mmCIF file of C-alpha atoms and ligand atoms in Angstrom:
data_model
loop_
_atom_site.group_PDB
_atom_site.id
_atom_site.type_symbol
_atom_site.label_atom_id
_atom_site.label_comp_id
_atom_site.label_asym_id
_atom_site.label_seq_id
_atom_site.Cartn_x
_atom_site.Cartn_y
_atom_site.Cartn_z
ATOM 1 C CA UNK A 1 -27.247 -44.505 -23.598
ATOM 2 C CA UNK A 2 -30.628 -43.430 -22.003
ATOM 3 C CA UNK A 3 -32.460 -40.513 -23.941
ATOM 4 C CA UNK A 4 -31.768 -38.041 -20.441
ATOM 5 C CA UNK A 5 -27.915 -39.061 -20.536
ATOM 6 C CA UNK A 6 -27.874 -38.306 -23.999
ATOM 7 C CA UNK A 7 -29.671 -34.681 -23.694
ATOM 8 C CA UNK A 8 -27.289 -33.899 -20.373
ATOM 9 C CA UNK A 9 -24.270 -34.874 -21.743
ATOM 10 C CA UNK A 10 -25.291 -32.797 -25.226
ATOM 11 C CA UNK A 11 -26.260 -29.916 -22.394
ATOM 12 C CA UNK A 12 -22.851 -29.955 -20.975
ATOM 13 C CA UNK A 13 -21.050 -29.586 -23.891
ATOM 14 C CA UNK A 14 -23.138 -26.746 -25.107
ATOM 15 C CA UNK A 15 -22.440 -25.119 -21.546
ATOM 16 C CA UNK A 16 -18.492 -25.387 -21.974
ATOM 17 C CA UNK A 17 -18.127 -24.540 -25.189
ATOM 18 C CA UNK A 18 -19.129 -20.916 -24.034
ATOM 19 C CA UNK A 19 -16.416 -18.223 -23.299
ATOM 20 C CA UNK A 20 -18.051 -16.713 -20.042
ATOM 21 C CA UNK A 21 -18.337 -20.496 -18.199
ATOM 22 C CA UNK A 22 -14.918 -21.266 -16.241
ATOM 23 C CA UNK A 23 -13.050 -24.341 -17.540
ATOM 24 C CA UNK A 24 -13.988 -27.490 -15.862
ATOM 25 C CA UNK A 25 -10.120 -28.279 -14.633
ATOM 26 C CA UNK A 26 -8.530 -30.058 -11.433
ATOM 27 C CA UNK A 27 -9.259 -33.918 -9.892
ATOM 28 C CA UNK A 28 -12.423 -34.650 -11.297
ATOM 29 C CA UNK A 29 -15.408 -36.750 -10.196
ATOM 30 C CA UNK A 30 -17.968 -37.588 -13.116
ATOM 31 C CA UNK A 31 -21.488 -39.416 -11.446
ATOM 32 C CA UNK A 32 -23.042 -41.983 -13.340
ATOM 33 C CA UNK A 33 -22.745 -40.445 -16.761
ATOM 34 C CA UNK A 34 -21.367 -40.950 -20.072
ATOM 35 C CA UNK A 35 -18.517 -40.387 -22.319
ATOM 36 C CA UNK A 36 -18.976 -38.004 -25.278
ATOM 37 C CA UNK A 37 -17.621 -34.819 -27.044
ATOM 38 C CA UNK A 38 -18.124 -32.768 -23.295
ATOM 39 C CA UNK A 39 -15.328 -34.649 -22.052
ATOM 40 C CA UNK A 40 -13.200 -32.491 -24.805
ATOM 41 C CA UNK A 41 -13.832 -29.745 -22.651
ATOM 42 C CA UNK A 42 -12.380 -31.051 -19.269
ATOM 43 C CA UNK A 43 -8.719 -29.875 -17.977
ATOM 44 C CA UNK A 44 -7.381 -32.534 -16.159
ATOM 45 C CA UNK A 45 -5.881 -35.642 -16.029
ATOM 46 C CA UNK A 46 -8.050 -38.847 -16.634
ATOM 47 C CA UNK A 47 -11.648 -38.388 -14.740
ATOM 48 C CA UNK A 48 -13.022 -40.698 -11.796
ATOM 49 C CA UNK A 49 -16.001 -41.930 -12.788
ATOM 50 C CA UNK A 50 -18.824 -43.710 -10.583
ATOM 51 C CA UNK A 51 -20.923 -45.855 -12.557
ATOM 52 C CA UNK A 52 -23.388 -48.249 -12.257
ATOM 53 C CA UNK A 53 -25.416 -49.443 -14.680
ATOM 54 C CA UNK A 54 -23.127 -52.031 -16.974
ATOM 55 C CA UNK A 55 -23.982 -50.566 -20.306
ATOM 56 C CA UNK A 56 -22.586 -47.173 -19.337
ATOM 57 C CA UNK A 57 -19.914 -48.951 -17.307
ATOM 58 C CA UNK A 58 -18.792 -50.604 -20.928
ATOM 59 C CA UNK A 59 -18.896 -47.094 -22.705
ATOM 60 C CA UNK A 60 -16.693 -45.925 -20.306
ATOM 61 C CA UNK A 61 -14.188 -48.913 -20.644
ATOM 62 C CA UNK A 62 -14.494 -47.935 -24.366
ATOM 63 C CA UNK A 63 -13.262 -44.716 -24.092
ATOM 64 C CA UNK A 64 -10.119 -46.141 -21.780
ATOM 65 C CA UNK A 65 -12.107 -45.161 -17.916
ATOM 66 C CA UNK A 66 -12.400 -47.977 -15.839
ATOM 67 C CA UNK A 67 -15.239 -46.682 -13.822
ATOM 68 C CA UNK A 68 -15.554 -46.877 -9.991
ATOM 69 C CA UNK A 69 -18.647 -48.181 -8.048
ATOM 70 C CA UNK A 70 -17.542 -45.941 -4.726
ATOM 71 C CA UNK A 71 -15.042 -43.197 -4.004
ATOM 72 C CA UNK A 72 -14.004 -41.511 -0.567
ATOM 73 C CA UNK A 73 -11.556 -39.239 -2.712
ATOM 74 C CA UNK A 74 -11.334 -35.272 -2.650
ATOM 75 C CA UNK A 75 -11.980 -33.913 -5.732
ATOM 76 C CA UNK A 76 -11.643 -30.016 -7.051
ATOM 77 C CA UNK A 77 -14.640 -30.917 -9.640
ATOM 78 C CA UNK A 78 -17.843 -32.995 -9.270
ATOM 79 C CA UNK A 79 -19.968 -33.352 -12.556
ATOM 80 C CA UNK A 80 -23.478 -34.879 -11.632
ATOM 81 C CA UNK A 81 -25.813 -36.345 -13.885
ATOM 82 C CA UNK A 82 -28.480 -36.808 -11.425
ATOM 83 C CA UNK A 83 -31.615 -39.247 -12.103
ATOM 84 C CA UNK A 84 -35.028 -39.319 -12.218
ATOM 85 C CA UNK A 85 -34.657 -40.845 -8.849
ATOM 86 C CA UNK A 86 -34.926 -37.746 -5.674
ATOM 87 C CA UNK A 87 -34.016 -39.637 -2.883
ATOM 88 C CA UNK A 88 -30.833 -41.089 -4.859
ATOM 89 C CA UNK A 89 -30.069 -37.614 -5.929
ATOM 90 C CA UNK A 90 -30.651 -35.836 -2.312
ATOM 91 C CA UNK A 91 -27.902 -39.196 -1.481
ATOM 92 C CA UNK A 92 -25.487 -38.387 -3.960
ATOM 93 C CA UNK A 93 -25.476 -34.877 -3.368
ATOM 94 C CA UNK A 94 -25.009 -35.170 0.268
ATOM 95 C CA UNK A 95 -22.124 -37.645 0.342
ATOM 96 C CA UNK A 96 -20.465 -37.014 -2.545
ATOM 97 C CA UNK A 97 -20.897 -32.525 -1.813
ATOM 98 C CA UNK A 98 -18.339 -33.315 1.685
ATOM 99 C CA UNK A 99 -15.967 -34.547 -0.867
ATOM 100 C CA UNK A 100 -15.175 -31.517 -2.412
ATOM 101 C CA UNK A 101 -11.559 -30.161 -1.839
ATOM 102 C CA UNK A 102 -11.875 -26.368 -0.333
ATOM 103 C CA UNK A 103 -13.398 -23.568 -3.252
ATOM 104 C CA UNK A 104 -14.193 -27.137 -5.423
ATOM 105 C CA UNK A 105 -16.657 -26.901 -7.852
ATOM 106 C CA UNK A 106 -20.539 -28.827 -8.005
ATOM 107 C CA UNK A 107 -21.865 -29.101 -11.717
ATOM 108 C CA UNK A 108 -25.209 -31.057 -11.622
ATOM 109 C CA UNK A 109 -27.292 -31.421 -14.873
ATOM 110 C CA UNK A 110 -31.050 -32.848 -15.211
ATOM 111 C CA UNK A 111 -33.041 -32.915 -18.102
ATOM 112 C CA UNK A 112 -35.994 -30.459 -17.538
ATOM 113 C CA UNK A 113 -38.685 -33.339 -17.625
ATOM 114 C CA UNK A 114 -36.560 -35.256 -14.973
ATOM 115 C CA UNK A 115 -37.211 -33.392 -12.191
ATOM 116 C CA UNK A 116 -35.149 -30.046 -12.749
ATOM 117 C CA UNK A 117 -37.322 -28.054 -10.245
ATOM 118 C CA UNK A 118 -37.038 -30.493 -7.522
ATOM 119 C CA UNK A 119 -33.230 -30.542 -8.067
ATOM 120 C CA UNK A 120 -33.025 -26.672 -7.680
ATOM 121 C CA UNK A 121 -34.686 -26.480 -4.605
ATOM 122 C CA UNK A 122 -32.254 -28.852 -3.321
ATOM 123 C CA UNK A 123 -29.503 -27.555 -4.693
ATOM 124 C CA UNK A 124 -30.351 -24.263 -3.213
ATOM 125 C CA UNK A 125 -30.368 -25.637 -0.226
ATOM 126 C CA UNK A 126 -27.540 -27.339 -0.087
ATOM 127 C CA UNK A 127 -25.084 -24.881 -1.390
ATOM 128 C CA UNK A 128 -25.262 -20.837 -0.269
ATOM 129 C CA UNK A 129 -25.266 -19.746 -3.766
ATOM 130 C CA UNK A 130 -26.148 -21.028 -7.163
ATOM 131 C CA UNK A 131 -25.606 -20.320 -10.890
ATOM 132 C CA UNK A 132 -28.431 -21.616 -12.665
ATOM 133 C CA UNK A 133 -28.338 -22.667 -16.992
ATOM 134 C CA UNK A 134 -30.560 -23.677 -19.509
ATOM 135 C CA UNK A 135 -29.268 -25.771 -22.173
ATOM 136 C CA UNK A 136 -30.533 -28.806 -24.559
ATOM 137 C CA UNK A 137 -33.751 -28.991 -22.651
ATOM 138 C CA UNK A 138 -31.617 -29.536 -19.239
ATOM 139 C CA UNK A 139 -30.708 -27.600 -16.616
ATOM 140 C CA UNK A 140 -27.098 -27.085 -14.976
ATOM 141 C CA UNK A 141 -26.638 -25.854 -11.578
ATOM 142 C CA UNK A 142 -23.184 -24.830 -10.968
ATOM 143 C CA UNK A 143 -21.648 -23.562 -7.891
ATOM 144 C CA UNK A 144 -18.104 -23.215 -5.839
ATOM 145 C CA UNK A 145 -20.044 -22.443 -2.753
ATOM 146 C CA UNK A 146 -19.573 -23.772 0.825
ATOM 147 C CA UNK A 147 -22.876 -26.190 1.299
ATOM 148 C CA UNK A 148 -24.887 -26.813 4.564
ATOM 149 C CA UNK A 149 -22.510 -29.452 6.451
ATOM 150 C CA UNK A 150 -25.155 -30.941 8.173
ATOM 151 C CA UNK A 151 -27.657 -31.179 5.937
ATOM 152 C CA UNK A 152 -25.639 -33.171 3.690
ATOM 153 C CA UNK A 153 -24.054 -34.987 6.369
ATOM 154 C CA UNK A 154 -28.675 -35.840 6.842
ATOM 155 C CA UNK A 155 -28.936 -36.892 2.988
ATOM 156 C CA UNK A 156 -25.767 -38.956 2.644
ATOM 157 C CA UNK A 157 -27.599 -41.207 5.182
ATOM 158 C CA UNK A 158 -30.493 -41.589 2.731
ATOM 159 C CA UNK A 159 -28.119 -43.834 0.767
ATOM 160 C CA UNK A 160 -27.705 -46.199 3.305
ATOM 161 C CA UNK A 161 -28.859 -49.884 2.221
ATOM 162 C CA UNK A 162 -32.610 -50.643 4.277
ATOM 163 C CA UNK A 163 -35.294 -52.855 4.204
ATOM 164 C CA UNK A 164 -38.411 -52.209 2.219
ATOM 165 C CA UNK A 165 -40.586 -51.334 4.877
ATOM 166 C CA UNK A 166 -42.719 -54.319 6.501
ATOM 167 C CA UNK A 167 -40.557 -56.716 4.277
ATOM 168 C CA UNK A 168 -37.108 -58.177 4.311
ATOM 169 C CA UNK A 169 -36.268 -57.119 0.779
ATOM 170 C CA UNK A 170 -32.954 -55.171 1.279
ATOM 171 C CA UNK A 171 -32.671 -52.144 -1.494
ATOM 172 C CA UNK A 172 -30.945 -48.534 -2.533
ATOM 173 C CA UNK A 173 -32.096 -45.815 -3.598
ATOM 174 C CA UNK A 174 -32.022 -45.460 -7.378
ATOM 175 C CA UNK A 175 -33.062 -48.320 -7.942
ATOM 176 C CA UNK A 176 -35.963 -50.169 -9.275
ATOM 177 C CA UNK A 177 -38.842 -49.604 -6.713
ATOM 178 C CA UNK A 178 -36.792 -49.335 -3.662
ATOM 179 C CA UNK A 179 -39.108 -48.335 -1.634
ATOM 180 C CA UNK A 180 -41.856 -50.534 -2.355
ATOM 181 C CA UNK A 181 -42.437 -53.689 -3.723
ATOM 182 C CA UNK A 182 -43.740 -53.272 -7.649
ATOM 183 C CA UNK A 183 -47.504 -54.441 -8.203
ATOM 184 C CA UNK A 184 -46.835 -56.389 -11.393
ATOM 185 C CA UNK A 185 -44.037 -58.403 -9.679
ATOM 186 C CA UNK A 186 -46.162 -59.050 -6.730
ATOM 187 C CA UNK A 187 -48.617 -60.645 -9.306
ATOM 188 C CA UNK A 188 -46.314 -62.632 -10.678
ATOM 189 C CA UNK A 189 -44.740 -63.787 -7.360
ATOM 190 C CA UNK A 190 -48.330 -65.154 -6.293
ATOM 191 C CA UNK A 191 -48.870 -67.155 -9.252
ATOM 192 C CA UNK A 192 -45.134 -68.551 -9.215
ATOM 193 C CA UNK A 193 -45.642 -69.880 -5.797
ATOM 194 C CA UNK A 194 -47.974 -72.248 -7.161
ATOM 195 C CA UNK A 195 -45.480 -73.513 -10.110
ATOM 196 C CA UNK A 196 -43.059 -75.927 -9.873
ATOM 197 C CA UNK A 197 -39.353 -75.284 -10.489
ATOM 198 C CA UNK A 198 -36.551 -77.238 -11.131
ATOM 199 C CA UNK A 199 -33.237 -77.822 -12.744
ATOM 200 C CA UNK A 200 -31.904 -74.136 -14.295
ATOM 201 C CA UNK A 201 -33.147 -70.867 -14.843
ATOM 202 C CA UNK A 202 -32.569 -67.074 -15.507
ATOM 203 C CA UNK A 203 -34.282 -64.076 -13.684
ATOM 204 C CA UNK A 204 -33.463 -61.310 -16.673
ATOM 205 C CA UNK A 205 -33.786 -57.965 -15.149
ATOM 206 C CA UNK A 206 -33.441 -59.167 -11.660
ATOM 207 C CA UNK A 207 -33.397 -56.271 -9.384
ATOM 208 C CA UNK A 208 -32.598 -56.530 -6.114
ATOM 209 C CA UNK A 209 -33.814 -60.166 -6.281
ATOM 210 C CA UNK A 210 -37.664 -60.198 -5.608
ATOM 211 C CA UNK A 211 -38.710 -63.017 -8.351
ATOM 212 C CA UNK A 212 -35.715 -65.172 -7.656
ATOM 213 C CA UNK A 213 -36.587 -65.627 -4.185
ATOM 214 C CA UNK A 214 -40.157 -66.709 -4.668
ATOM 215 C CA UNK A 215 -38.732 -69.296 -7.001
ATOM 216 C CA UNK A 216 -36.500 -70.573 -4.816
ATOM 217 C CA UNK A 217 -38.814 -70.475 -1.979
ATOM 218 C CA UNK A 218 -41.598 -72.609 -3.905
ATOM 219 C CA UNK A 219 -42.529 -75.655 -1.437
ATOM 220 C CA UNK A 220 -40.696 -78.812 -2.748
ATOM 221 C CA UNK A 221 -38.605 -77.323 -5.683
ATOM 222 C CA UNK A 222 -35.650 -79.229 -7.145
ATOM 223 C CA UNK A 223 -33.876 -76.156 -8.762
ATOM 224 C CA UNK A 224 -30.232 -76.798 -9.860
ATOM 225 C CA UNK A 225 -29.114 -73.118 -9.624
ATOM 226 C CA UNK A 226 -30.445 -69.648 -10.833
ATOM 227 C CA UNK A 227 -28.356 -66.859 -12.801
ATOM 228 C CA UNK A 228 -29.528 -63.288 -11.744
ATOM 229 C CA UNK A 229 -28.717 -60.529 -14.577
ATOM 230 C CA UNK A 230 -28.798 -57.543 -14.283
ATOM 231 C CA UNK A 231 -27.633 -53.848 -15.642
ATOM 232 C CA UNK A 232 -27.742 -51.964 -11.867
ATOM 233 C CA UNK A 233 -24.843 -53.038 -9.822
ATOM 234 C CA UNK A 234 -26.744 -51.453 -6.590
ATOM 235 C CA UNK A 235 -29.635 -53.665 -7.043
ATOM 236 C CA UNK A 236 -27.857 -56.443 -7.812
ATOM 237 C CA UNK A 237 -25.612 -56.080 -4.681
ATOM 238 C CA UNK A 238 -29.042 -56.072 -2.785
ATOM 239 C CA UNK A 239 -29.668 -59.501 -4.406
ATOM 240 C CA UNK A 240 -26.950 -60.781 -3.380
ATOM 241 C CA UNK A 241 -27.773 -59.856 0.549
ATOM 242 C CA UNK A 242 -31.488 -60.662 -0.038
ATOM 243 C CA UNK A 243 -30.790 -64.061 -1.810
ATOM 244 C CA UNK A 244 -27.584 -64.830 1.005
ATOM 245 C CA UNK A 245 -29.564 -67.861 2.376
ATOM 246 C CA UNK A 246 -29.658 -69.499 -0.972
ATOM 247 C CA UNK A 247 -26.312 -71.256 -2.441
ATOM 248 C CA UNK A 248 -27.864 -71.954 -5.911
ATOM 249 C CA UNK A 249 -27.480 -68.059 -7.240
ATOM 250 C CA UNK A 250 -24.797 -66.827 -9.943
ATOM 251 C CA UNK A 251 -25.219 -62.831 -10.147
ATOM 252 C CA UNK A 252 -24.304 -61.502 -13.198
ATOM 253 C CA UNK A 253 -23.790 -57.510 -13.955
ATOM 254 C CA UNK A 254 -24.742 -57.191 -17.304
ATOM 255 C CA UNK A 255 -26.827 -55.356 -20.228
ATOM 256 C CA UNK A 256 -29.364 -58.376 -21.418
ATOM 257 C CA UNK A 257 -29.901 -56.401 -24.687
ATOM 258 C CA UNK A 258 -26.731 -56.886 -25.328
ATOM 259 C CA UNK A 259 -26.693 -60.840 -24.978
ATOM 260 C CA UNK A 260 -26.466 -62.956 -22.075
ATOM 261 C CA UNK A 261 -23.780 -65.844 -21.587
ATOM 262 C CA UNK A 262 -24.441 -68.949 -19.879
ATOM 263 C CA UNK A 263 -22.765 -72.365 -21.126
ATOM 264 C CA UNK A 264 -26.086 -74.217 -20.803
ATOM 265 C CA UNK A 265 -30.048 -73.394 -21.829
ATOM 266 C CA UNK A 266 -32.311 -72.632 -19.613
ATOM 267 C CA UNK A 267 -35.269 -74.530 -18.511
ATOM 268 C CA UNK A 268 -37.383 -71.606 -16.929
ATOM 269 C CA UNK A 269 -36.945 -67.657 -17.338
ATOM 270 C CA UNK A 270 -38.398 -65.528 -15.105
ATOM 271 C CA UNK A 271 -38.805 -61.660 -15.834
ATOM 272 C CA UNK A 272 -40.474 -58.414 -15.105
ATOM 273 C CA UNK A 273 -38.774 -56.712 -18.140
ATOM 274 C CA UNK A 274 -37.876 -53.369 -17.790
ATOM 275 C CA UNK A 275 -40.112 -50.232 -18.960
ATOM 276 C CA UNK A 276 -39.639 -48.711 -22.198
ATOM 277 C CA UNK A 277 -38.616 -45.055 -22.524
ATOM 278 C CA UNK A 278 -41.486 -43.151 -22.972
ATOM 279 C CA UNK A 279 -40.376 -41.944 -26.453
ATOM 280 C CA UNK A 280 -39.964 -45.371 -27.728
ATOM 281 C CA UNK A 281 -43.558 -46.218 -29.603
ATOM 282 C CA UNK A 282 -42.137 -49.728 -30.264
ATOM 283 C CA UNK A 283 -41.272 -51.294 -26.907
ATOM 284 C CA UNK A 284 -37.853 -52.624 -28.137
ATOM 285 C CA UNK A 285 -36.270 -52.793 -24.494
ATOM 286 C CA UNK A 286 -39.150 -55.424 -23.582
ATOM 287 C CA UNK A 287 -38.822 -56.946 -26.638
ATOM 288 C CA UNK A 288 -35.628 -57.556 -26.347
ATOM 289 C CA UNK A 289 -35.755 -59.287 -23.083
ATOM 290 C CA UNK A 290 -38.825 -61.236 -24.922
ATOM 291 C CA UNK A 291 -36.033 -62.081 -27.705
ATOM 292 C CA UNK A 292 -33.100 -63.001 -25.254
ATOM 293 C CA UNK A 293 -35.697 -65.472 -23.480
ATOM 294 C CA UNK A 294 -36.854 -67.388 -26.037
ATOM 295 C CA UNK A 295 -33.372 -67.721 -27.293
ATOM 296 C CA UNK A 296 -31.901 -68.888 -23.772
ATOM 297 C CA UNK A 297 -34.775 -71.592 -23.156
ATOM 298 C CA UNK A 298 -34.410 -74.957 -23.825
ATOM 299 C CA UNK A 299 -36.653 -76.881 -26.308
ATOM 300 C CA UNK A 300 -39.998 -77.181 -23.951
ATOM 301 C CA UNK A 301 -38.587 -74.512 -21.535
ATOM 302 C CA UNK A 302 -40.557 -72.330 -19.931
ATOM 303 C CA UNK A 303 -41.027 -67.891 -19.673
ATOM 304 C CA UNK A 304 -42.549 -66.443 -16.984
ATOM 305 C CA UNK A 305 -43.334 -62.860 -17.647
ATOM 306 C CA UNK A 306 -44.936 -59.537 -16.024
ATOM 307 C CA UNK A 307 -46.285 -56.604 -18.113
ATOM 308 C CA UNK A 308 -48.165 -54.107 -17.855
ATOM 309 C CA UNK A 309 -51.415 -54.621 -19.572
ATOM 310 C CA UNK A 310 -51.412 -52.401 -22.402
ATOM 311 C CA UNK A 311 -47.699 -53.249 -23.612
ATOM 312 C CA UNK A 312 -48.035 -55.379 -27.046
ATOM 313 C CA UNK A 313 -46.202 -57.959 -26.395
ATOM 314 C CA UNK A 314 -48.019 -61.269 -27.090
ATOM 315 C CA UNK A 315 -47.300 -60.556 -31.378
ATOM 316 C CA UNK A 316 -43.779 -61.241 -30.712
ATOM 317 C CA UNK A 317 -44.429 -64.158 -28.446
ATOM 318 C CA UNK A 318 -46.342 -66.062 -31.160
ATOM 319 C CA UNK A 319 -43.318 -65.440 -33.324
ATOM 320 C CA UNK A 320 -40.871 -66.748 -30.668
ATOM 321 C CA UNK A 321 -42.521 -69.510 -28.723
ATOM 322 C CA UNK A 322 -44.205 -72.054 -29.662
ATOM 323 C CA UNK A 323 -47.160 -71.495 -27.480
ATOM 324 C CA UNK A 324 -48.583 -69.088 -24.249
ATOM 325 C CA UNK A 325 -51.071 -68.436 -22.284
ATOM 326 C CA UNK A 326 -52.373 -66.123 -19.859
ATOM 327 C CA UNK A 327 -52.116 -66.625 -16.152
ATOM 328 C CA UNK A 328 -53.660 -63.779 -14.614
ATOM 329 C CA UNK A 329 -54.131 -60.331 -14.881
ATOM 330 C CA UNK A 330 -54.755 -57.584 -12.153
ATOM 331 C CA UNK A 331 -54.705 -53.898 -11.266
ATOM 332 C CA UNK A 332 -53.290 -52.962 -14.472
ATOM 333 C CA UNK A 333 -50.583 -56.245 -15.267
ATOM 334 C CA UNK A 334 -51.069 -59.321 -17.407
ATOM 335 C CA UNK A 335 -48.712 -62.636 -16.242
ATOM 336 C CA UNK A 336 -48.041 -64.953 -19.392
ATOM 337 C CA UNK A 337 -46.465 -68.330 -19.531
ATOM 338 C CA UNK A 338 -45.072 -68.542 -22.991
ATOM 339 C CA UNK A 339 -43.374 -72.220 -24.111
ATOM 340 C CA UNK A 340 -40.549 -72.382 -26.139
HETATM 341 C C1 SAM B 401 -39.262 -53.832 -13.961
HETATM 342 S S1 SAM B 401 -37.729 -54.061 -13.144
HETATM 343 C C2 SAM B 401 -37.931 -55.682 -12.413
HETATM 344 C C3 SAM B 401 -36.958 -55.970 -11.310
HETATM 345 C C4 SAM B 401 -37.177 -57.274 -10.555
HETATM 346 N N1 SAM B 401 -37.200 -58.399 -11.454
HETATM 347 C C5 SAM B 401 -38.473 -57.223 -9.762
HETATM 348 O O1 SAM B 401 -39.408 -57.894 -10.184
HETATM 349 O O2 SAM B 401 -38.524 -56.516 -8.756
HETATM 350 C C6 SAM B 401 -36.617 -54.310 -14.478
HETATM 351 C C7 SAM B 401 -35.178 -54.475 -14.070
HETATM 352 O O3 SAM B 401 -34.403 -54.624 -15.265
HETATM 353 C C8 SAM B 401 -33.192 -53.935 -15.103
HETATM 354 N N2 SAM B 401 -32.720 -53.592 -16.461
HETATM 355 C C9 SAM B 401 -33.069 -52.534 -17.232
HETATM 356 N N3 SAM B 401 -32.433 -52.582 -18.415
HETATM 357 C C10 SAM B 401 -31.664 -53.696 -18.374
HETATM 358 C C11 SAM B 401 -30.748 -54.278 -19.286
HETATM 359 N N4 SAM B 401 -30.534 -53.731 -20.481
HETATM 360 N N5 SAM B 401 -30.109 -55.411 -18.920
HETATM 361 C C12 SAM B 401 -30.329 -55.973 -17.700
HETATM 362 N N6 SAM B 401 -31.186 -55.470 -16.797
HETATM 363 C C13 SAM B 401 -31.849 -54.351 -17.127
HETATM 364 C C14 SAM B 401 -33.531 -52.721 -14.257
HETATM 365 O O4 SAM B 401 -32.385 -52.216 -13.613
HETATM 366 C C15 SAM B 401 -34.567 -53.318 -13.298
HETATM 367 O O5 SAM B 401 -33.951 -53.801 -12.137
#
């Protein structure tokens, strides 16, 4: 569970543990959060639940909610843990606000450092009137008000699937850089075009596909197939579309730090690992992705990695590979080739 999920969902339960809020009760929509002691708190019958991102997806399954991926249901209750992501919040807020059943009830909750201003103004916006909370370093907006039909009928469209613009790259919002192809990727792309590819390998953190397809568009390569994995089911959907003129792709949802499967090793890995939360002093989602590499590779096999430059990664590859090097580095990103 991300740091923000953890502080909204502590937020919530502080909120309904208080006499003077109204019981959350009725058909209930939860959006892309996680289970915990707030759920104590609801009055109805097993939640809905949209979720997305497969670690979450799993605590949900955990706690006996098979989580959705889309709903056109009415619901009396919406609980929103919205993102760091505006555009995927203004989305979420307009499609999901015209699903509320007459006198239903919006709950969304932000960490303040996530963007809680930016969400108010919207909210306000959206809905005629507004209570407003402070709890656990979040904020809750709460409201049974009518919203602004049009206006979320204008930010439901935001959600739509599109192409990066000037590129083919098909994404979502809420994703990793939807709306623009990331720097350090590019980097790596430009050097991979240059390498030569074949038999199997793994894209770890895929995305919505960007490394894979320079791979498999490299002049002359004899590549056997390629397993995509990644935690966003949106983004990996958008592989899927992006990479639909390729029949040598597996797509797999999954959490890499928690191990991937695949009955054979690897001879290349490809990856622009994720970022570290900004808390975490000791990299450890990179690293793991580092770890989960160099244990995938075959003997001889081959990492190709993006990072940004100041992220201290190169310790840990001189424990886990037998040798690396550096193949570029440029507006802020280093590209190493590390050999198992
Ligand atoms: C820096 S982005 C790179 C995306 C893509 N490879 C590219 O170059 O455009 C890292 C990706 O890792 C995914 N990710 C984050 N944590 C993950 C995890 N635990 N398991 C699998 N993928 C993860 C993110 O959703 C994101 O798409």
């Amino acid at each position: 569970m991300s740091q923000a999920t953890k502080l909204s969902a502590s937020a919530l339960k502080y909120y309904f543990e208080q006499d003077e809020v109204a019981k959350p009760c009725g058909k209930t929509l939860i959006v892309q959060g996680t289970p915990g002691t707030w759920l104590d708190y609801l009055e109805c019958d097993t939640p809905d639940v949209l979720s997305y991102l497969a670690n979450e997806n799993a605590q949900w399954q955990q706690a006996g909610v098979t989580p959705l991926q889309n709903s056109d249901e009415k619901y009396d209750l919406i609980i929103h843990f919205a993102t760091k992501f505006a555009t995927e919040n203004l989305s979420s807020l307009g499609k999901l606000s015209q699903q509320l059943n007459p006198n239903g009830r919006w709950i969304s909750v932000v960490p303040n450092k996530m963007g809680a201003s930016r969400l108010k103004k919207d909210i306000k916006k959206l809905f005629n009137e507004v209570e407003t909370c402070s709890k656990s370093k979040c904020r809750i907006f709460d409201t049974y008000s009518t919203i602004d039909a049009p206006l979320a009928r204008k930010w439901a469209s935001l959600g739509k699937i599109k192409a990066i613009k000037d590129t083919e790259f098909l994404t979502t919002p809420g994703i990793f850089s939807a709306e623009k192809i990331d720097k350090g990727s590019q980097l790596l792309a430009e050097i991979l075009k240059k390498e030569s590819f074949y038999g199997s390998g793994a894209d770890l953190g895929a995305g919505y596909g960007f490394l894979s397809k320079s791979v498999l568009e490299t002049p002359r390569n004899r590549i056997r197939e390629i397993v995509l994995y990644e935690l966003d089911k949106r983004a990996l959907d958008c592989a899927q579309q992006n990479l639909a003129d390729h029949d040598k792709t597996l797509f797999q949802w999954c959490d890499v730090t928690a191990g991937t499967h695949h009955e054979r090793k690897f001879d290349w890995v490809v990856m622009n690992p994720p970022f570290h939360e900004a808390q975490d002093q000791s990299y450890e989602l990179g690293k793991t992705f580092i770890r989960e590499a160099a244990r995938i590779l075959k003997p001889g096999g081959g990492l190709y990695l993006v990072a940004n430059l100041h992220l201290p990664y190169e310790e840990l590859i001189r424990t886990e590979f037998r040798s690396h090097k550096l193949l570029g580095e440029e507006n802020g990103f280093k590209c190493i080739f590390a050999r198992a």
